[in-house]
Amino acid sequence: MRFSRLVTANLLGRPVRTLLTLSGIAVAVGAVVALVGVSAGFEKAMLDSYESRNVDLVVLQAGKMQQMMSVLPESLGEQLAALDGVETVTPFLMDVVSLSQEDVMGVTIQGWPQDSPQWDQYELIDGQPLEASGPKSLLVGKRLAELLNKHAGDQLEVYEGEPFNVAGVYERFIRFEDGAIAMPLADLQDLMFREGEVSLFMVTATESARTDLPGLTARIHALQSGLEVAPPSEFAENSPELKTVRSIAWLTSSIALVVGAVGILNTMLMAVFERTKEIAMMRAVGWRRSRVMRLVMSEALLLALGGAVLGSLGAIALMRVLSYSPSAGRLVSGDVSGEVVLQGFIVALVLGLLGGLYPAYRASRLAPIEGLRHE
């Protein structure tokens, strides 16, 4: 019998146990792919948001755990604009609210100056631009508008007792912005009691200064202490919010990973115990210990790879379903990168190695005479 047939025969000969082990591994790998995929999607969306606005540097208050907790004086924008190598400076204010009347939580509000070119990024599919609307008007993202069943001309109470007119509904290719609200900076400052304050500044460098961003960064730091300055890619990668999301994702996944590793360990130990005489016969007819180890390890790795395939497919399907959900679709794009899937397969292989190593070692140390006496 071929070596590969021996590997599959044990797994197929015990279908219930194999299926249960595959399910445990699939849950573990699926948790990694889904949760890490969500955090990676957030990072990509944040980076795409800045890159679509031609941002070269992000300036915010240093040491803040969350972007919206950063507080900078709006007047700093004039100092930034006067620096050599700066083409444009855009102040930005952000808040996250819960719309209690509509029972929707975690809605991002973006505040831009009324004359900012950033408003051109919002492609209106319903209604009219803010400059053509009256006071206390805002724009609502397409996905949020669908969730709230709001259209141009409707009213939306963003903060309690502060109704705003929905001037228009916009569409953005960035998922979390498509589920957000955009309003004039002055209105958001008034609502947040942060007159003359912003969360951060988006800086676009001149063509010549882009070749020396570290020099421009140093000039910005020299303006005042307590500033954090970074390119969008570095800012997105090191964002405290995303670090927290990634940590929670791996912490949650680790529980499933432990269960998966124990499942493989239990399955392979039982397989070795039930096949004691068979393994003893193999050793008696000349199988080396290394070949016995390779047999058991191959079975464990095959289980792990099978679970990785099922888990990855399940996670991708779950992400796609969530992306069409009215509430979760505001945050989950449904796209899973190949890098995240590869991480899932690597995790599965590690599970296979950890779960199969001891049973394989135990099988290889089995003496033929002791195995043939086994009942």
Short mmCIF file of C-alpha atoms in Angstrom, two decimals:
data_model
loop_
_atom_site.label_atom_id
_atom_site.label_comp_id
_atom_site.label_asym_id
_atom_site.label_seq_id
_atom_site.Cartn_x
_atom_site.Cartn_y
_atom_site.Cartn_z
CA MET A 1 0.00 0.00 0.00
CA ARG A 2 1.28 3.43 -0.88
CA PHE A 3 2.39 5.75 1.91
CA SER A 4 -0.23 8.31 0.90
CA ARG A 5 -2.96 5.67 1.11
CA LEU A 6 -1.89 4.81 4.64
CA VAL A 7 -2.13 8.49 5.58
CA THR A 8 -5.68 8.89 4.27
CA ALA A 9 -6.94 5.43 5.27
CA ASN A 10 -6.82 6.17 8.99
CA LEU A 11 -8.60 9.50 8.59
CA LEU A 12 -11.30 8.16 6.27
CA GLY A 13 -11.75 5.02 8.37
CA ARG A 14 -12.92 7.13 11.31
CA PRO A 15 -15.15 9.74 9.60
CA VAL A 16 -16.95 11.08 12.68
CA ARG A 17 -13.77 11.77 14.63
CA THR A 18 -12.09 13.23 11.56
CA LEU A 19 -15.06 15.48 10.84
CA LEU A 20 -15.18 16.75 14.42
CA THR A 21 -11.46 17.51 14.40
CA LEU A 22 -11.74 19.24 11.03
CA SER A 23 -14.58 21.35 12.45
CA GLY A 24 -12.48 22.42 15.42
CA ILE A 25 -9.57 23.41 13.21
CA ALA A 26 -11.91 25.17 10.78
CA VAL A 27 -13.37 27.26 13.60
CA ALA A 28 -9.88 28.20 14.79
CA VAL A 29 -8.60 29.13 11.34
CA GLY A 30 -11.88 30.83 10.42
CA ALA A 31 -11.64 33.00 13.54
CA VAL A 32 -8.13 34.08 12.56
CA VAL A 33 -9.06 34.83 8.95
CA ALA A 34 -12.28 36.66 9.83
CA LEU A 35 -11.07 38.73 12.79
CA VAL A 36 -7.63 39.54 11.41
CA GLY A 37 -9.27 40.19 8.04
CA VAL A 38 -11.56 42.79 9.61
CA SER A 39 -8.65 44.59 11.29
CA ALA A 40 -6.63 44.47 8.06
CA GLY A 41 -9.64 45.88 6.22
CA PHE A 42 -9.84 48.77 8.66
CA GLU A 43 -6.15 49.53 8.12
CA LYS A 44 -6.53 49.45 4.34
CA ALA A 45 -9.64 51.63 4.46
CA MET A 46 -7.87 54.21 6.62
CA LEU A 47 -4.89 54.27 4.26
CA ASP A 48 -7.15 54.52 1.19
CA SER A 49 -9.00 57.41 2.80
CA TYR A 50 -5.83 59.46 3.16
CA GLU A 51 -4.34 58.45 -0.19
CA SER A 52 -7.54 59.36 -2.04
CA ARG A 53 -7.19 62.86 -0.60
CA ASN A 54 -3.52 63.17 -1.65
CA VAL A 55 -2.34 63.42 1.95
CA ASP A 56 1.42 63.20 2.49
CA LEU A 57 1.56 63.79 6.25
CA VAL A 58 -0.92 63.53 9.13
CA VAL A 59 -0.45 65.90 12.09
CA LEU A 60 -2.22 65.22 15.39
CA GLN A 61 -1.70 65.44 19.12
CA ALA A 62 0.90 62.97 20.35
CA GLY A 63 0.12 60.29 22.91
CA LYS A 64 -3.61 59.96 22.32
CA MET A 65 -5.15 56.50 22.34
CA GLN A 66 -7.80 57.44 19.79
CA GLN A 67 -7.73 59.74 16.79
CA MET A 68 -10.88 61.55 17.84
CA MET A 69 -9.36 62.32 21.26
CA SER A 70 -6.62 64.40 19.64
CA VAL A 71 -7.09 68.12 20.28
CA LEU A 72 -5.19 70.74 18.27
CA PRO A 73 -5.86 74.47 17.88
CA GLU A 74 -7.31 75.30 14.49
CA SER A 75 -4.91 78.25 14.32
CA LEU A 76 -2.04 75.79 13.96
CA GLY A 77 -3.20 75.30 10.37
CA GLU A 78 -1.97 78.79 9.43
CA GLN A 79 1.48 78.00 10.82
CA LEU A 80 1.58 74.73 8.92
CA ALA A 81 0.54 76.41 5.68
CA ALA A 82 3.36 78.96 6.04
CA LEU A 83 6.06 76.28 6.18
CA ASP A 84 8.35 75.77 3.22
CA GLY A 85 7.31 72.67 1.28
CA VAL A 86 3.62 72.69 2.28
CA GLU A 87 1.11 72.95 -0.54
CA THR A 88 -2.21 72.59 1.30
CA VAL A 89 -3.37 72.07 4.89
CA THR A 90 -6.81 70.67 5.70
CA PRO A 91 -8.16 70.71 9.27
CA PHE A 92 -10.34 67.76 10.21
CA LEU A 93 -12.62 67.08 13.17
CA MET A 94 -14.07 63.68 13.97
CA ASP A 95 -16.59 62.23 16.38
CA VAL A 96 -18.35 58.90 16.84
CA VAL A 97 -21.96 58.94 18.01
CA SER A 98 -24.92 56.66 18.56
CA LEU A 99 -28.18 57.60 16.90
CA SER A 100 -30.48 56.52 19.72
CA GLN A 101 -33.72 57.30 17.91
CA GLU A 102 -32.71 55.03 15.00
CA ASP A 103 -31.00 52.46 17.28
CA VAL A 104 -27.73 52.71 15.35
CA MET A 105 -24.38 52.79 17.14
CA GLY A 106 -20.85 53.78 16.19
CA VAL A 107 -21.59 56.34 13.47
CA THR A 108 -18.57 58.39 12.42
CA ILE A 109 -19.04 62.13 11.83
CA GLN A 110 -16.49 63.98 9.70
CA GLY A 111 -16.16 67.74 9.85
CA TRP A 112 -14.49 69.74 7.04
CA PRO A 113 -14.20 73.47 6.43
CA GLN A 114 -17.03 74.77 4.24
CA ASP A 115 -14.59 75.81 1.49
CA SER A 116 -12.45 72.66 1.63
CA PRO A 117 -11.77 70.82 -1.66
CA GLN A 118 -12.33 67.59 0.32
CA TRP A 119 -16.06 67.95 -0.34
CA ASP A 120 -15.33 66.98 -3.96
CA GLN A 121 -14.54 63.47 -2.72
CA TYR A 122 -18.21 62.90 -1.89
CA GLU A 123 -20.05 61.74 -5.01
CA LEU A 124 -23.70 62.71 -4.56
CA ILE A 125 -26.30 60.20 -5.69
CA ASP A 126 -29.23 62.09 -4.20
CA GLY A 127 -29.81 65.72 -3.22
CA GLN A 128 -27.47 68.67 -3.57
CA PRO A 129 -24.10 69.92 -2.24
CA LEU A 130 -23.91 71.62 1.13
CA GLU A 131 -23.10 75.02 -0.34
CA ALA A 132 -26.48 74.94 -2.10
CA SER A 133 -28.30 74.05 1.12
CA GLY A 134 -29.32 76.11 4.09
CA PRO A 135 -27.74 76.16 7.57
CA LYS A 136 -27.59 73.02 9.70
CA SER A 137 -27.27 70.68 6.75
CA LEU A 138 -25.21 67.52 6.33
CA LEU A 139 -24.42 64.68 3.94
CA VAL A 140 -25.12 61.03 4.72
CA GLY A 141 -23.25 58.03 3.29
CA LYS A 142 -25.20 55.65 1.06
CA ARG A 143 -25.03 52.64 3.41
CA LEU A 144 -25.99 54.66 6.45
CA ALA A 145 -28.83 56.30 4.53
CA GLU A 146 -30.16 52.86 3.55
CA LEU A 147 -29.92 51.68 7.15
CA LEU A 148 -31.72 54.79 8.45
CA ASN A 149 -34.07 55.00 5.46
CA LYS A 150 -33.10 58.64 4.95
CA HIS A 151 -33.24 60.64 1.72
CA ALA A 152 -32.39 64.17 0.68
CA GLY A 153 -34.78 66.60 2.37
CA ASP A 154 -35.30 64.41 5.46
CA GLN A 155 -34.23 65.43 8.94
CA LEU A 156 -31.67 63.60 11.08
CA GLU A 157 -31.04 64.24 14.77
CA VAL A 158 -27.31 63.57 15.07
CA TYR A 159 -27.06 64.92 18.60
CA GLU A 160 -30.09 64.92 20.89
CA GLY A 161 -32.17 68.02 20.32
CA GLU A 162 -30.12 69.08 17.28
CA PRO A 163 -32.01 68.17 14.08
CA PHE A 164 -30.13 68.59 10.81
CA ASN A 165 -31.38 68.66 7.25
CA VAL A 166 -30.10 65.88 4.99
CA ALA A 167 -28.84 67.90 2.02
CA GLY A 168 -27.74 64.83 0.07
CA VAL A 169 -26.68 61.20 0.06
CA TYR A 170 -23.16 60.41 -1.14
CA GLU A 171 -21.27 57.28 -2.16
CA ARG A 172 -17.62 56.52 -1.40
CA PHE A 173 -15.54 53.50 -2.38
CA ILE A 174 -14.22 53.37 1.19
CA ARG A 175 -16.60 51.27 3.28
CA PHE A 176 -16.53 53.06 6.65
CA GLU A 177 -16.85 56.49 4.98
CA ASP A 178 -19.84 55.19 3.03
CA GLY A 179 -21.49 54.58 6.40
CA ALA A 180 -20.60 57.95 7.90
CA ILE A 181 -21.90 61.53 8.10
CA ALA A 182 -20.12 64.63 6.79
CA MET A 183 -20.91 68.16 7.93
CA PRO A 184 -19.27 71.62 7.98
CA LEU A 185 -16.44 71.92 10.48
CA ALA A 186 -17.98 74.92 12.24
CA ASP A 187 -21.23 73.04 12.91
CA LEU A 188 -19.42 70.00 14.32
CA GLN A 189 -17.22 72.21 16.51
CA ASP A 190 -20.35 73.84 17.91
CA LEU A 191 -22.03 70.50 18.60
CA MET A 192 -18.92 69.08 20.30
CA PHE A 193 -18.20 72.29 22.27
CA ARG A 194 -14.79 72.45 20.59
CA GLU A 195 -14.79 75.89 19.04
CA GLY A 196 -11.45 76.64 17.41
CA GLU A 197 -10.25 73.04 17.84
CA VAL A 198 -9.72 70.14 15.41
CA SER A 199 -8.66 66.50 15.65
CA LEU A 200 -5.84 66.63 13.11
CA PHE A 201 -4.44 68.28 10.01
CA MET A 202 -3.91 66.66 6.63
CA VAL A 203 -0.85 68.07 4.91
CA THR A 204 -0.13 67.86 1.20
CA ALA A 205 3.51 68.58 0.34
CA THR A 206 4.78 70.34 -2.76
CA GLU A 207 6.31 68.22 -5.50
CA SER A 208 9.86 69.08 -4.43
CA ALA A 209 9.18 68.49 -0.71
CA ARG A 210 7.82 64.97 -1.33
CA THR A 211 11.37 63.77 -1.87
CA ASP A 212 12.30 64.98 1.62
CA LEU A 213 9.32 64.25 3.85
CA PRO A 214 11.56 63.66 6.90
CA GLY A 215 12.81 67.26 6.52
CA LEU A 216 9.24 68.58 6.34
CA THR A 217 8.35 66.44 9.34
CA ALA A 218 11.20 68.00 11.32
CA ARG A 219 10.01 71.51 10.43
CA ILE A 220 6.49 70.67 11.62
CA HIS A 221 7.82 69.26 14.91
CA ALA A 222 9.74 72.50 15.41
CA LEU A 223 6.51 74.52 15.44
CA GLN A 224 5.48 73.26 18.87
CA SER A 225 5.96 70.29 21.16
CA GLY A 226 3.44 67.50 21.55
CA LEU A 227 2.84 66.88 17.85
CA GLU A 228 2.79 63.50 16.14
CA VAL A 229 3.64 63.67 12.43
CA ALA A 230 3.64 60.64 10.15
CA PRO A 231 2.91 59.57 6.57
CA PRO A 232 -0.53 57.95 6.12
CA SER A 233 0.92 54.43 5.74
CA GLU A 234 2.88 54.70 8.99
CA PHE A 235 -0.04 56.38 10.74
CA ALA A 236 -2.47 53.63 9.67
CA GLU A 237 -0.06 50.86 10.64
CA ASN A 238 0.71 52.33 14.08
CA SER A 239 -2.74 53.72 14.84
CA PRO A 240 -3.59 52.92 18.50
CA GLU A 241 -7.16 52.07 17.50
CA LEU A 242 -6.01 49.53 14.92
CA LYS A 243 -3.39 48.10 17.28
CA THR A 244 -6.17 47.53 19.80
CA VAL A 245 -8.39 45.89 17.18
CA ARG A 246 -5.53 43.63 16.04
CA SER A 247 -4.71 42.66 19.62
CA ILE A 248 -8.32 41.79 20.37
CA ALA A 249 -8.56 39.82 17.12
CA TRP A 250 -5.53 37.67 17.94
CA LEU A 251 -6.51 37.33 21.60
CA THR A 252 -9.97 36.08 20.66
CA SER A 253 -8.54 33.81 17.97
CA SER A 254 -6.01 32.30 20.37
CA ILE A 255 -8.82 30.67 22.36
CA ALA A 256 -10.05 28.90 19.23
CA LEU A 257 -6.45 28.00 18.33
CA VAL A 258 -5.91 26.25 21.66
CA VAL A 259 -9.11 24.26 21.13
CA GLY A 260 -7.96 23.30 17.63
CA ALA A 261 -4.52 22.18 18.84
CA VAL A 262 -6.06 20.08 21.63
CA GLY A 263 -8.44 18.55 19.08
CA ILE A 264 -5.60 17.42 16.82
CA LEU A 265 -3.60 16.15 19.80
CA ASN A 266 -6.54 14.10 21.07
CA THR A 267 -7.35 12.70 17.64
CA MET A 268 -3.78 11.64 16.90
CA LEU A 269 -3.27 10.13 20.36
CA MET A 270 -6.42 8.06 19.95
CA ALA A 271 -5.31 7.03 16.47
CA VAL A 272 -1.94 5.88 17.79
CA PHE A 273 -3.56 4.01 20.69
CA GLU A 274 -6.07 2.21 18.45
CA ARG A 275 -3.39 1.29 15.92
CA THR A 276 -0.80 0.05 18.40
CA LYS A 277 -0.63 -3.44 16.87
CA GLU A 278 -0.59 -2.02 13.35
CA ILE A 279 2.31 0.28 14.19
CA ALA A 280 4.10 -2.60 15.95
CA MET A 281 3.78 -4.70 12.80
CA MET A 282 5.23 -1.86 10.74
CA ARG A 283 8.19 -1.65 13.08
CA ALA A 284 8.57 -5.45 13.02
CA VAL A 285 8.75 -5.58 9.19
CA GLY A 286 11.43 -2.93 9.09
CA TRP A 287 9.82 0.52 9.30
CA ARG A 288 12.19 3.02 10.81
CA ARG A 289 11.16 5.24 13.66
CA SER A 290 11.49 8.28 11.42
CA ARG A 291 9.02 6.78 8.93
CA VAL A 292 6.48 6.06 11.67
CA MET A 293 6.83 9.64 12.86
CA ARG A 294 6.38 10.86 9.31
CA LEU A 295 3.18 8.81 8.97
CA VAL A 296 1.55 10.27 12.08
CA MET A 297 2.75 13.81 11.35
CA SER A 298 1.42 13.54 7.77
CA GLU A 299 -2.01 12.62 9.11
CA ALA A 300 -1.96 15.56 11.55
CA LEU A 301 -0.86 18.01 8.85
CA LEU A 302 -3.49 16.71 6.44
CA LEU A 303 -6.13 17.33 9.09
CA ALA A 304 -4.75 20.81 9.64
CA LEU A 305 -4.74 21.68 5.94
CA GLY A 306 -8.28 20.35 5.50
CA GLY A 307 -9.43 22.47 8.42
CA ALA A 308 -7.60 25.48 6.97
CA VAL A 309 -9.45 25.14 3.67
CA LEU A 310 -12.85 24.79 5.35
CA GLY A 311 -12.14 27.59 7.84
CA SER A 312 -10.88 30.02 5.20
CA LEU A 313 -13.84 29.38 2.91
CA GLY A 314 -16.23 29.76 5.83
CA ALA A 315 -14.62 33.02 6.96
CA ILE A 316 -14.71 34.46 3.44
CA ALA A 317 -18.38 33.49 3.09
CA LEU A 318 -19.19 35.02 6.49
CA MET A 319 -17.42 38.27 5.58
CA ARG A 320 -19.36 38.46 2.31
CA VAL A 321 -22.67 37.92 4.12
CA LEU A 322 -21.82 40.56 6.72
CA SER A 323 -20.86 43.04 4.00
CA TYR A 324 -24.45 42.92 2.73
CA SER A 325 -25.90 43.36 6.21
CA PRO A 326 -27.35 46.87 6.71
CA SER A 327 -25.58 47.36 10.06
CA ALA A 328 -22.33 45.37 9.74
CA GLY A 329 -21.96 46.39 6.10
CA ARG A 330 -21.01 49.92 7.22
CA LEU A 331 -17.72 48.53 8.54
CA VAL A 332 -17.05 45.14 6.93
CA SER A 333 -16.06 45.27 3.27
CA GLY A 334 -16.25 41.53 2.62
CA ASP A 335 -12.81 41.45 1.00
CA VAL A 336 -10.18 39.14 2.51
CA SER A 337 -6.62 39.60 1.31
CA GLY A 338 -4.45 36.68 0.27
CA GLU A 339 -2.01 37.64 3.02
CA VAL A 340 -4.66 37.07 5.69
CA VAL A 341 -5.65 33.70 4.20
CA LEU A 342 -1.96 32.74 4.11
CA GLN A 343 -1.72 33.60 7.81
CA GLY A 344 -4.65 31.25 8.42
CA PHE A 345 -2.87 28.40 6.63
CA ILE A 346 0.35 29.05 8.54
CA VAL A 347 -1.61 28.93 11.79
CA ALA A 348 -3.17 25.62 10.68
CA LEU A 349 0.25 24.12 9.92
CA VAL A 350 1.49 25.19 13.36
CA LEU A 351 -1.57 23.55 14.90
CA GLY A 352 -0.83 20.37 12.97
CA LEU A 353 2.78 20.35 14.12
CA LEU A 354 1.91 21.04 17.75
CA GLY A 355 -0.94 18.52 17.82
CA GLY A 356 0.89 15.75 15.98
CA LEU A 357 4.42 15.97 17.38
CA TYR A 358 3.88 14.13 20.67
CA PRO A 359 1.65 11.35 19.24
CA ALA A 360 4.18 10.86 16.43
CA TYR A 361 7.07 10.65 18.91
CA ARG A 362 5.11 8.19 21.07
CA ALA A 363 4.32 6.01 18.06
CA SER A 364 7.95 5.99 16.92
CA ARG A 365 9.16 4.87 20.36
CA LEU A 366 6.80 1.89 20.40
CA ALA A 367 8.73 -1.39 20.69
CA PRO A 368 7.40 -4.11 18.32
CA ILE A 369 7.17 -6.78 21.02
CA GLU A 370 5.21 -4.50 23.37
CA GLY A 371 2.87 -3.43 20.59
CA LEU A 372 2.06 -6.98 19.52
CA ARG A 373 1.05 -7.79 23.12
CA HIS A 374 -1.34 -4.85 23.21
CA GLU A 375 -5.04 -5.69 23.64
#
